[in-house]
Short mmCIF file of C-alpha atoms and ligand atoms in Angstrom, two decimals:
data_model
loop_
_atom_site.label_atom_id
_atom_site.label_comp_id
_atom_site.label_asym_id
_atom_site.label_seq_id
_atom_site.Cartn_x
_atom_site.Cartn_y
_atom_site.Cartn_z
CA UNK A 1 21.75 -5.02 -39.02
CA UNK A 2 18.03 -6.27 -38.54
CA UNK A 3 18.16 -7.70 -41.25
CA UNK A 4 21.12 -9.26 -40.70
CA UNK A 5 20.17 -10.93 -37.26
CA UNK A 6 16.61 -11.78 -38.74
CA UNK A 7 18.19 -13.76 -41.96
CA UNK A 8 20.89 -15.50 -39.16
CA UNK A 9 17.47 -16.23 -37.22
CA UNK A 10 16.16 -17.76 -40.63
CA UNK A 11 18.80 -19.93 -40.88
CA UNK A 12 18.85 -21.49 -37.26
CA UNK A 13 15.02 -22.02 -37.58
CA UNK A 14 15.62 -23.94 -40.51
CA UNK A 15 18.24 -25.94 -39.33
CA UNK A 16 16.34 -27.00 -36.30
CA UNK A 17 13.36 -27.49 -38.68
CA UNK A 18 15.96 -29.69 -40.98
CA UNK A 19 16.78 -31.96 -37.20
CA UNK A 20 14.21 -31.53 -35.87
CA UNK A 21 11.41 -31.76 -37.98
CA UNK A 22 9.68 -35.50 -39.44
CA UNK A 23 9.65 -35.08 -42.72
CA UNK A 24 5.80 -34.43 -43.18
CA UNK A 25 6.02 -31.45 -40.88
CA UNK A 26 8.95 -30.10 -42.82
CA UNK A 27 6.67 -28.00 -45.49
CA UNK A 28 4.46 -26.86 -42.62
CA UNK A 29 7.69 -25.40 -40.62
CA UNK A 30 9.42 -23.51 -43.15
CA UNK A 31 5.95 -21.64 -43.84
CA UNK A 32 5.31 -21.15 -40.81
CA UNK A 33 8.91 -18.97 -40.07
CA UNK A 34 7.34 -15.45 -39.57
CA UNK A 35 10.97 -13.49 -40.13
CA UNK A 36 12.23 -14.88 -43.75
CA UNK A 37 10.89 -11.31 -45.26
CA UNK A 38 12.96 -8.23 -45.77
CA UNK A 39 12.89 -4.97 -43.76
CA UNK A 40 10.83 -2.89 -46.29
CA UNK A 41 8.09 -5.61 -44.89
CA UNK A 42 8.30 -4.34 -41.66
CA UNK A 43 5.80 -2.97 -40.07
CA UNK A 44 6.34 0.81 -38.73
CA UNK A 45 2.56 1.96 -37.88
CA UNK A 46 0.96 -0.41 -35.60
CA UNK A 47 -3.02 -0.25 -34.59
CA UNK A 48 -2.76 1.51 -31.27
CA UNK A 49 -5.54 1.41 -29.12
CA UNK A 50 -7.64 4.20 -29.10
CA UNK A 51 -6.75 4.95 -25.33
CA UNK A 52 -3.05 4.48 -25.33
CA UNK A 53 -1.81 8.26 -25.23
CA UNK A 54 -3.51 7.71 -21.46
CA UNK A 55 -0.74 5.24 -21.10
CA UNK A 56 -3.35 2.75 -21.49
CA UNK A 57 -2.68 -0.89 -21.35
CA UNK A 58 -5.04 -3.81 -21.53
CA UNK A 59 -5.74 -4.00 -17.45
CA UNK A 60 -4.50 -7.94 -17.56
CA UNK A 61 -0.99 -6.77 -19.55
CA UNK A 62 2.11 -5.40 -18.15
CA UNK A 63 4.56 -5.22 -16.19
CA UNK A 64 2.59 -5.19 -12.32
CA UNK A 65 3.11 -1.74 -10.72
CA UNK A 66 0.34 -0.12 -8.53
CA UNK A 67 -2.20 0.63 -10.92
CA UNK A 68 0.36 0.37 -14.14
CA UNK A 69 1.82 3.59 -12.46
CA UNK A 70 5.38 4.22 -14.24
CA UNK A 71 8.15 2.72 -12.32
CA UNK A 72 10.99 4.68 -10.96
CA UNK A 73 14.03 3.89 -9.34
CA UNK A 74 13.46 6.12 -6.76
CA UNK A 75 16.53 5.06 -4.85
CA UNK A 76 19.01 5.38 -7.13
CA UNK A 77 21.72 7.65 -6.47
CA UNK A 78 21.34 10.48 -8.99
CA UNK A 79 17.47 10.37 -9.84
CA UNK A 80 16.22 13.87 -10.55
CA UNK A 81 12.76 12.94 -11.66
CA UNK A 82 9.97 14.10 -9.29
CA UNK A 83 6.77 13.16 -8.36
CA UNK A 84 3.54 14.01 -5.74
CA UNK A 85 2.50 10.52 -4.92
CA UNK A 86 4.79 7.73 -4.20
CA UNK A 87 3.78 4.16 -3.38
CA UNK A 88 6.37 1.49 -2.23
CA UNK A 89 6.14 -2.00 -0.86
CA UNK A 90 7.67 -3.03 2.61
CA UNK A 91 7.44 -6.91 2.18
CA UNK A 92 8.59 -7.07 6.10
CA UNK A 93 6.00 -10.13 7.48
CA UNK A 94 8.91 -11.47 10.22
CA UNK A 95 6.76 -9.32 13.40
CA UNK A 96 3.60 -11.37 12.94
CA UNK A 97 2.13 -13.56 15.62
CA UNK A 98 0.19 -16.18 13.85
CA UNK A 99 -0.57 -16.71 10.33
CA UNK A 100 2.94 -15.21 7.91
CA UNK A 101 2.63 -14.45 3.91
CA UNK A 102 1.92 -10.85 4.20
CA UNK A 103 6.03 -10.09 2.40
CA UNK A 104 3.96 -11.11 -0.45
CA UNK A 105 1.17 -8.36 0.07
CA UNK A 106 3.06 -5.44 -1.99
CA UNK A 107 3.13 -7.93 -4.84
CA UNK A 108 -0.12 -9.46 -4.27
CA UNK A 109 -1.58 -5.85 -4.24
CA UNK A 110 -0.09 -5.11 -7.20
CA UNK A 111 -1.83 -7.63 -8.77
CA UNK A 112 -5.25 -7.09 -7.08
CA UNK A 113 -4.81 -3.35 -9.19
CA UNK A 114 -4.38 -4.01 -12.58
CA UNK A 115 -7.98 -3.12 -13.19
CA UNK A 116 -8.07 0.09 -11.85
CA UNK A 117 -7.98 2.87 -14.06
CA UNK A 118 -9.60 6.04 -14.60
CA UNK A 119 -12.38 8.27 -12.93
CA UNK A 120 -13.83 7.54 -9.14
CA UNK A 121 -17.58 8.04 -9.53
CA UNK A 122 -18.23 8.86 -5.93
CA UNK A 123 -14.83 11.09 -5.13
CA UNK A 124 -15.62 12.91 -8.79
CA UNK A 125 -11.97 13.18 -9.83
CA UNK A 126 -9.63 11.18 -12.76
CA UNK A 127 -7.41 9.81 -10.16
CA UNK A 128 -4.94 9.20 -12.34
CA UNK A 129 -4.91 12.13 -15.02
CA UNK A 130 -4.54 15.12 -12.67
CA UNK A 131 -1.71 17.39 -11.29
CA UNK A 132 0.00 14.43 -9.15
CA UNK A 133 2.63 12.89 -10.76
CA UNK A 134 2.10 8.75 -9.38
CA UNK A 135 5.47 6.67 -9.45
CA UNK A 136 5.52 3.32 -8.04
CA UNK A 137 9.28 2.75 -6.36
CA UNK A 138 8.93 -0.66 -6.27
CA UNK A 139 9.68 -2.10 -2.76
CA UNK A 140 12.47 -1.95 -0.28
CA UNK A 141 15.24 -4.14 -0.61
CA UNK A 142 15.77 -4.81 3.16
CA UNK A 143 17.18 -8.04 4.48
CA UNK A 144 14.80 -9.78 6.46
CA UNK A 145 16.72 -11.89 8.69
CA UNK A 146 17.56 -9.21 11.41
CA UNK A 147 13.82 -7.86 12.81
CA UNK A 148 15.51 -4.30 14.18
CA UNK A 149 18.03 -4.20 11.44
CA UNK A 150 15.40 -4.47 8.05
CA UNK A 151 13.42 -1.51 10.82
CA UNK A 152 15.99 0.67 10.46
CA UNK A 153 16.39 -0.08 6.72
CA UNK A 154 12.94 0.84 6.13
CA UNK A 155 13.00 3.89 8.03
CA UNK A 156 16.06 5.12 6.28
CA UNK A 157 14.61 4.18 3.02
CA UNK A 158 11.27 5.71 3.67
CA UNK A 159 13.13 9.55 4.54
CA UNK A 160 15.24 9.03 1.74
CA UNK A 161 12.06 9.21 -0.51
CA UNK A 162 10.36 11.84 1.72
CA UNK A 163 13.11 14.14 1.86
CA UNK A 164 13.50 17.08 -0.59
CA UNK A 165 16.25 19.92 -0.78
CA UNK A 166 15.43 23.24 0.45
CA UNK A 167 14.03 25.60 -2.02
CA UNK A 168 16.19 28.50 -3.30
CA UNK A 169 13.41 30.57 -1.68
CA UNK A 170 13.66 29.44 1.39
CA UNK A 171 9.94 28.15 0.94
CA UNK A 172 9.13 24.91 2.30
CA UNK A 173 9.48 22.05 0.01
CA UNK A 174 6.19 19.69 -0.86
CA UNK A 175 7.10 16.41 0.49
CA UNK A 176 5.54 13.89 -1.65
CA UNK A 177 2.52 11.91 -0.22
CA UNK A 178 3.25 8.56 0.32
CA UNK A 179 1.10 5.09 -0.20
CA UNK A 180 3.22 2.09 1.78
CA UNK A 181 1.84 -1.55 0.61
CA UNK A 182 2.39 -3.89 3.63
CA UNK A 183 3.64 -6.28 4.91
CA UNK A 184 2.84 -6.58 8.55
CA UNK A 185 2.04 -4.02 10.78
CA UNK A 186 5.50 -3.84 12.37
CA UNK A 187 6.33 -1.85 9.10
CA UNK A 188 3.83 1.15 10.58
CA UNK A 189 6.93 2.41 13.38
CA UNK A 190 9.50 2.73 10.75
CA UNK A 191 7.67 4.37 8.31
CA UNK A 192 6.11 7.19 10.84
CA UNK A 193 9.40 7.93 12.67
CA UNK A 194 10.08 8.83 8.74
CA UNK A 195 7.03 10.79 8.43
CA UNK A 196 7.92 12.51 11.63
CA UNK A 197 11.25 13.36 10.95
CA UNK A 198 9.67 14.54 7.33
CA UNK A 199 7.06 17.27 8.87
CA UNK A 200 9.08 18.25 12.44
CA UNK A 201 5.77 17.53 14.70
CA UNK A 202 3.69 14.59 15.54
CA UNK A 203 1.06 13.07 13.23
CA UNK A 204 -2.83 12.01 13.49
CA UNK A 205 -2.91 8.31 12.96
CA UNK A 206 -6.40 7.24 11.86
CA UNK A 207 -5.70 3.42 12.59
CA UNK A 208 -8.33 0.96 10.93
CA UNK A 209 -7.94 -2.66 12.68
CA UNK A 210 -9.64 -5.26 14.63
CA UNK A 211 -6.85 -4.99 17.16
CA UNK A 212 -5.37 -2.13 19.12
CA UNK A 213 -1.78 -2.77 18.63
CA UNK A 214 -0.42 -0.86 21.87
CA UNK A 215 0.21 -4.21 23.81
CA UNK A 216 2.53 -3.16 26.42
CA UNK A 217 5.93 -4.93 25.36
CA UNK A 218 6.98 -4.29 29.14
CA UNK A 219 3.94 -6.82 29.84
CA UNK A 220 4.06 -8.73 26.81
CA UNK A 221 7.58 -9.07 25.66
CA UNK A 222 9.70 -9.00 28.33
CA UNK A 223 12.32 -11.46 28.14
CA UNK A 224 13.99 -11.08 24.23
CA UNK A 225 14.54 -7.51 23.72
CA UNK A 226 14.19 -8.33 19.67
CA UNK A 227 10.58 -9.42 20.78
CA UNK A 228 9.84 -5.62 22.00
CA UNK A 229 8.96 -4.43 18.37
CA UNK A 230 6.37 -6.79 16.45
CA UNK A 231 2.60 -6.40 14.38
CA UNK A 232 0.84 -6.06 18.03
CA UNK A 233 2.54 -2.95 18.86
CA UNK A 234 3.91 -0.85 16.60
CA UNK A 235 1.56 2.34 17.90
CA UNK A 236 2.47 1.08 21.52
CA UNK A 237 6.02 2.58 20.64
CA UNK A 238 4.85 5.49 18.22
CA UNK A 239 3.41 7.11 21.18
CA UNK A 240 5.89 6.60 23.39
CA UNK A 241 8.17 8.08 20.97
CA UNK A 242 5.84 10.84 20.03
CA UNK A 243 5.34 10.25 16.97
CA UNK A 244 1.67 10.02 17.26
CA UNK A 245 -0.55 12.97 17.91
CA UNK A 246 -2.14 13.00 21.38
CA UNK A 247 -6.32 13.19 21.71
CA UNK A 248 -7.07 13.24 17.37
CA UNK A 249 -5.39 9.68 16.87
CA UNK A 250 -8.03 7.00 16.66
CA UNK A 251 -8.51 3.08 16.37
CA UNK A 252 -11.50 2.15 14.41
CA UNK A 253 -12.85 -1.19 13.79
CA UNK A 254 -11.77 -2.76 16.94
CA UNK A 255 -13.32 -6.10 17.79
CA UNK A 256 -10.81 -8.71 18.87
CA UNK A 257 -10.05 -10.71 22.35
CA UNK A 258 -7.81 -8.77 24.91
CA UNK A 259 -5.74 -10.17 27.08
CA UNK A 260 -6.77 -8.30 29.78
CA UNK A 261 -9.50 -5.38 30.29
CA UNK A 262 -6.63 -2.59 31.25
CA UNK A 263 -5.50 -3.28 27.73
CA UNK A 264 -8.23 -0.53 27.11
CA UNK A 265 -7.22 1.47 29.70
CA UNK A 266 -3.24 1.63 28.44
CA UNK A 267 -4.71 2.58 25.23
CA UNK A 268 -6.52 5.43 26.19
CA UNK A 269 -3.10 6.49 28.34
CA UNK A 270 -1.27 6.54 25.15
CA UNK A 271 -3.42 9.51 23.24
CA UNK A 272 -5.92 7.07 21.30
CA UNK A 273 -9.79 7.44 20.99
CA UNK A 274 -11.63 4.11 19.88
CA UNK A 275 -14.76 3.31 17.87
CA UNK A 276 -15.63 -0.46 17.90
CA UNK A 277 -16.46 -2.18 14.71
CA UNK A 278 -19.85 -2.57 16.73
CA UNK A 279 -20.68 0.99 16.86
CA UNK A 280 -21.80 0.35 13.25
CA UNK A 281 -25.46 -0.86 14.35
CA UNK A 282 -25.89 2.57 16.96
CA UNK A 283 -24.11 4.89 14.48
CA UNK A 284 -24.26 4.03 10.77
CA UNK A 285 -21.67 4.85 8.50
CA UNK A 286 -22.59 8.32 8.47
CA UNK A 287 -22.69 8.13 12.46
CA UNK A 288 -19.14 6.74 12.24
CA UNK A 289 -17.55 9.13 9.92
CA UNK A 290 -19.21 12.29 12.48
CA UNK A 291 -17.72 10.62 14.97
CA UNK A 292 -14.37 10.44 13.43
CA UNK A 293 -14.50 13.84 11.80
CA UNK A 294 -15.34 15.12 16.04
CA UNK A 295 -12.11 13.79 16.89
CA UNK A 296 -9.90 14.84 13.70
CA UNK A 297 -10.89 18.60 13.90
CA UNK A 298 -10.77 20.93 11.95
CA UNK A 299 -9.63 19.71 8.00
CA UNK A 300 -7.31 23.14 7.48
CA UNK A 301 -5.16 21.74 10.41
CA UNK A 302 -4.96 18.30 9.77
CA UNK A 303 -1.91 15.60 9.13
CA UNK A 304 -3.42 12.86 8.49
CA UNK A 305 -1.84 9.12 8.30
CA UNK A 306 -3.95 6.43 7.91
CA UNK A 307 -3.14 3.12 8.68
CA UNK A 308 -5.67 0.29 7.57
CA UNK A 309 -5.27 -3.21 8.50
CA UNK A 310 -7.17 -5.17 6.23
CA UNK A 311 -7.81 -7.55 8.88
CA UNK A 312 -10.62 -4.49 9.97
CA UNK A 313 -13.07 -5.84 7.14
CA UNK A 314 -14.61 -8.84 7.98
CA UNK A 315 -12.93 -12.21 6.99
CA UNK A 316 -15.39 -13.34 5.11
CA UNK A 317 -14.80 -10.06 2.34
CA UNK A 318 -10.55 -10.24 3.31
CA UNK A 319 -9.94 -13.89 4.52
CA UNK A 320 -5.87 -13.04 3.51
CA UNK A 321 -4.47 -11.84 6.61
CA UNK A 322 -2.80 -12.97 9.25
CA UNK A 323 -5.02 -12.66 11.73
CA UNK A 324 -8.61 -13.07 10.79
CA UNK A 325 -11.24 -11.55 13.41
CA UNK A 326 -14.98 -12.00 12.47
CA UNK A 327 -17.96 -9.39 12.75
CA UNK A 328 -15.80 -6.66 10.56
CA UNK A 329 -16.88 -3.97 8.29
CA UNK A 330 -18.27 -4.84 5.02
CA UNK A 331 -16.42 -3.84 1.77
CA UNK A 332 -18.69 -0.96 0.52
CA UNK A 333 -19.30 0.10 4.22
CA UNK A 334 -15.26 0.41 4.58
CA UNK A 335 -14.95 2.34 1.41
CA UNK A 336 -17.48 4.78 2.16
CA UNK A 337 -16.59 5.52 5.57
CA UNK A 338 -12.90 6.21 3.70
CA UNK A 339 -14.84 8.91 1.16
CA UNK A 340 -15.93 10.19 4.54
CA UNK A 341 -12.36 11.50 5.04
CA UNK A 342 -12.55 13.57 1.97
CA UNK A 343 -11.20 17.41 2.99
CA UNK A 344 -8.57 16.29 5.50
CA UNK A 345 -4.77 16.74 4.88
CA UNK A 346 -4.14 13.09 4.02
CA UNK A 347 0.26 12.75 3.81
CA UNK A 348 0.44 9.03 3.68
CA UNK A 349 -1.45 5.97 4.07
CA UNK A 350 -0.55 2.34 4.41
CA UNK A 351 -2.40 -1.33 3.65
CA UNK A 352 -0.80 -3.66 5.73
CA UNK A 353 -1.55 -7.54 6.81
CA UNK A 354 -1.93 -8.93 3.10
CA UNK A 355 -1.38 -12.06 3.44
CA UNK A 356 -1.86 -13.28 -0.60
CA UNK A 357 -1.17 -16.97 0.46
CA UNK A 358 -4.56 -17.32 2.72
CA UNK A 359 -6.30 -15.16 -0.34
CA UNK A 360 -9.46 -17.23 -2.35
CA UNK A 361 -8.88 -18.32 -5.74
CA UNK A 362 -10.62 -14.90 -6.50
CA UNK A 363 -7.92 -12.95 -5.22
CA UNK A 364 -10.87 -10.76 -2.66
CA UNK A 365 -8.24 -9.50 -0.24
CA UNK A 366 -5.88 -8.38 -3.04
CA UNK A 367 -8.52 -6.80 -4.95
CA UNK A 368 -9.86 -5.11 -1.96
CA UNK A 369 -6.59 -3.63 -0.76
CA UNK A 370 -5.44 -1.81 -3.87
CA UNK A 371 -9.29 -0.19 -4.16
CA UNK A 372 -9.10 1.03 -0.48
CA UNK A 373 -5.70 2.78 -1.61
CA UNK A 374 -7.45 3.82 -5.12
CA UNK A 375 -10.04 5.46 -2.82
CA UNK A 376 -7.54 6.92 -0.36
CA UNK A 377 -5.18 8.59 -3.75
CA UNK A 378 -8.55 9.68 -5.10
CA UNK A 379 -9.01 11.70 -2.13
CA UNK A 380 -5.35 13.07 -1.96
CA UNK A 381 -5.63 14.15 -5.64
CA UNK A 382 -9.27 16.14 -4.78
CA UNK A 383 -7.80 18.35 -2.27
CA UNK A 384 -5.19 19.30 -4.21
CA UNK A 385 -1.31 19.81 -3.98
C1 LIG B 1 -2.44 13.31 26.15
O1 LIG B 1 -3.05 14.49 26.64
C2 LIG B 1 -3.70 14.30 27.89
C3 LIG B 1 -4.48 15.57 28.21
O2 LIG B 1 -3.69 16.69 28.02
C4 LIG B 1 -2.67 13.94 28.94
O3 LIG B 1 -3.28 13.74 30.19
C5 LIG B 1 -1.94 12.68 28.51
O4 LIG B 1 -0.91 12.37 29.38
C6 LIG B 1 -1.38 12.81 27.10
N1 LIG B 1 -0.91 11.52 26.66
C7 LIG B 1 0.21 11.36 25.98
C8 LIG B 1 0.54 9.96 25.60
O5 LIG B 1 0.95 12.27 25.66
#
């Protein structure tokens, strides 16, 4: 049958050569035809590379998942196949309030990973050759012309891959750990009423952003009801909802313009501790991640969701977002204050405000948001299933 196909292949070619071809370039054609041999010719061992039982591709081939993680259909009806870690993309950018783009983050993050591969120096584990099974469930297929309607989409979509049967020993089942690649910030409500639906009680957000994102829609959105849910809000509403844990959820990096100075004060009302990107130059990094690790508590407890805006490094390291704010964290400073997390009961974590469009030519913001998530699956995979 090969055979077959490959001598009808033959034939074609040499047709076109035959119409195709000026007659000097005839000779050249024919010998060029790779397929005119017979099947014994073909080959049946090829030279793998040394590293390929790892799965290993050459980081600038294949097909773009996270990290050239296998790709599952995770929500087809009937998959079986299980796994610890899932990431997904929730191209949503239609809640943004100035620059848009960021429905291309999940692919532009993709991208920005194809290098990453192998052991994490300064977390001391082979993130990807461990007991988590990684999928990548590609991203979900919500229609983004109705703002509460694609919401409730990605919520559904987002229990869907959190839920699990009940054991036949009545022991609680492991939800999977979950890695969301953003889209706006909007995306952040749908995904935690998930996670709170998924684990029955409220959940520490560790929110990493230039902005606060409780504006009051009561203050700030009062006339369109549609306009009540959008990027400047979404923990505004997880509180309200209780979705959020009271007193151990925290904004850091904040640094932006308020509209007003009870902004600050509403906050604080709604269960959130701060530390300003500012705090940097009193504290340190190591002064930061105390701090942090003073409000969290103790690490046996914890259930931990953090949320990182990549407009919380400064523009000049992530210029791709929607809305830059200058004097951020640097790169290195960001991912070590994320090592500092290491211990803590880590169940999901989210990059949102990718905004590939607005990236440079070297692709910095893309590159940067798939290492913060290498670091945060690093640290999931250290402490264990
Ligand atoms: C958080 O807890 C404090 C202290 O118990 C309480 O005063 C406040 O109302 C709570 N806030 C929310 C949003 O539940």
């Amino acid at each position: 049958m090969r055979s077959a196909i490959f001598g009808s292949l033959a034939l074609i070619g040499a047709l076109a050569g035959n119409v195709l071809a000026h007659d000097h370039h005839d000779d050249e054609f024919v010998g060029q035809m790779p397929i005119v041999s017979g099947p014994s010719e073909l080959p049946t061992a090829f030279d793998r590379p040394v590293l390929e039982r790892d799965g290993y591709v050459p980081s600038f081939s294949g097909i773009s998942t996270f990290a050239h993680l296998p790709y599952l259909k995770c929500w087809d009806e009937g998959i079986v196949e299980d796994y610890d870690i899932a990431v997904m993309g929730a191209p949503y950018d239609i809640g943004v309030t100035f620059r848009t783009g960021a429905r291309f983050g999940p692919s532009g993050i993709r991208e920005g990973s194809k290098r990453i591969k192998g052991y994490n120096t300064e977390v001391g584990v082979n993130t990807f050759r461990s007991w988590a099974k990684m999928v990548d469930c590609g991203d979900i297929p919500f229609e983004p012309f109705d703002a509460g309607h694609a919401m409730k989409q990605i919520e559904d979509y987002t229990k869907y891959l959190l839920q699990r049967p009940p054991t036949e020993d009545g022991a609680t089942p492991e939800i999977p750990r979950l890695i969301t690649l953003g889209g706006d910030h909007t995306v952040l409500l749908p995904v935690l009423r998930a996670m709170r639906h998924a684990y029955g009680k409220p959940i520490t957000v560790i929110h990493f952003d230039s902005h606060l994102d409780t504006w009051a829609p009561e203050i700030y959105n009062v006339k369109a009801p549609g306009s009540r849910f959008n990027h400047g809000n979404p923990l505004y509403h997880a509180s309200k909802e209780g979705l959020t844990a009271n007193g151990t959820s925290m904004h850091v990096g904040i640094r932006s313009t308020l509209y007003d100075h009870n902004d600050f004060k509403r906050d604080e009302a709604l269960g959130f501790n701060i530390i300003k990107a500012n705090d940097i130059f009193k504290l340190g990094v190591d002064g930061i991640v105390e701090r942090m690790q003073e409000i969290l508590g103790p690490k046996d407890d914890s259930l931990v969701y953090l949320s990182i805006d990549i407009d919380v490094i400064d523009p000049s390291m992530a210029p791709a977002t929607g809305t830059p704010e200058t004097g951020g964290f640097l790169t290195r400073e960001m991912r070590y204050i994320l090592r500092g997390l290491e211990g803590y009961n880590i169940i999901a974590a989210d990059v949102v405000e990718v905004s590939p469009p607005f990236d440079t030519q070297a692709q910095l913001t893309s590159f940067l948001a798939a290492d913060l998530i290498y670091e945060i699956m690093s640290m999931m995979v250290k402490r264990g299933p």
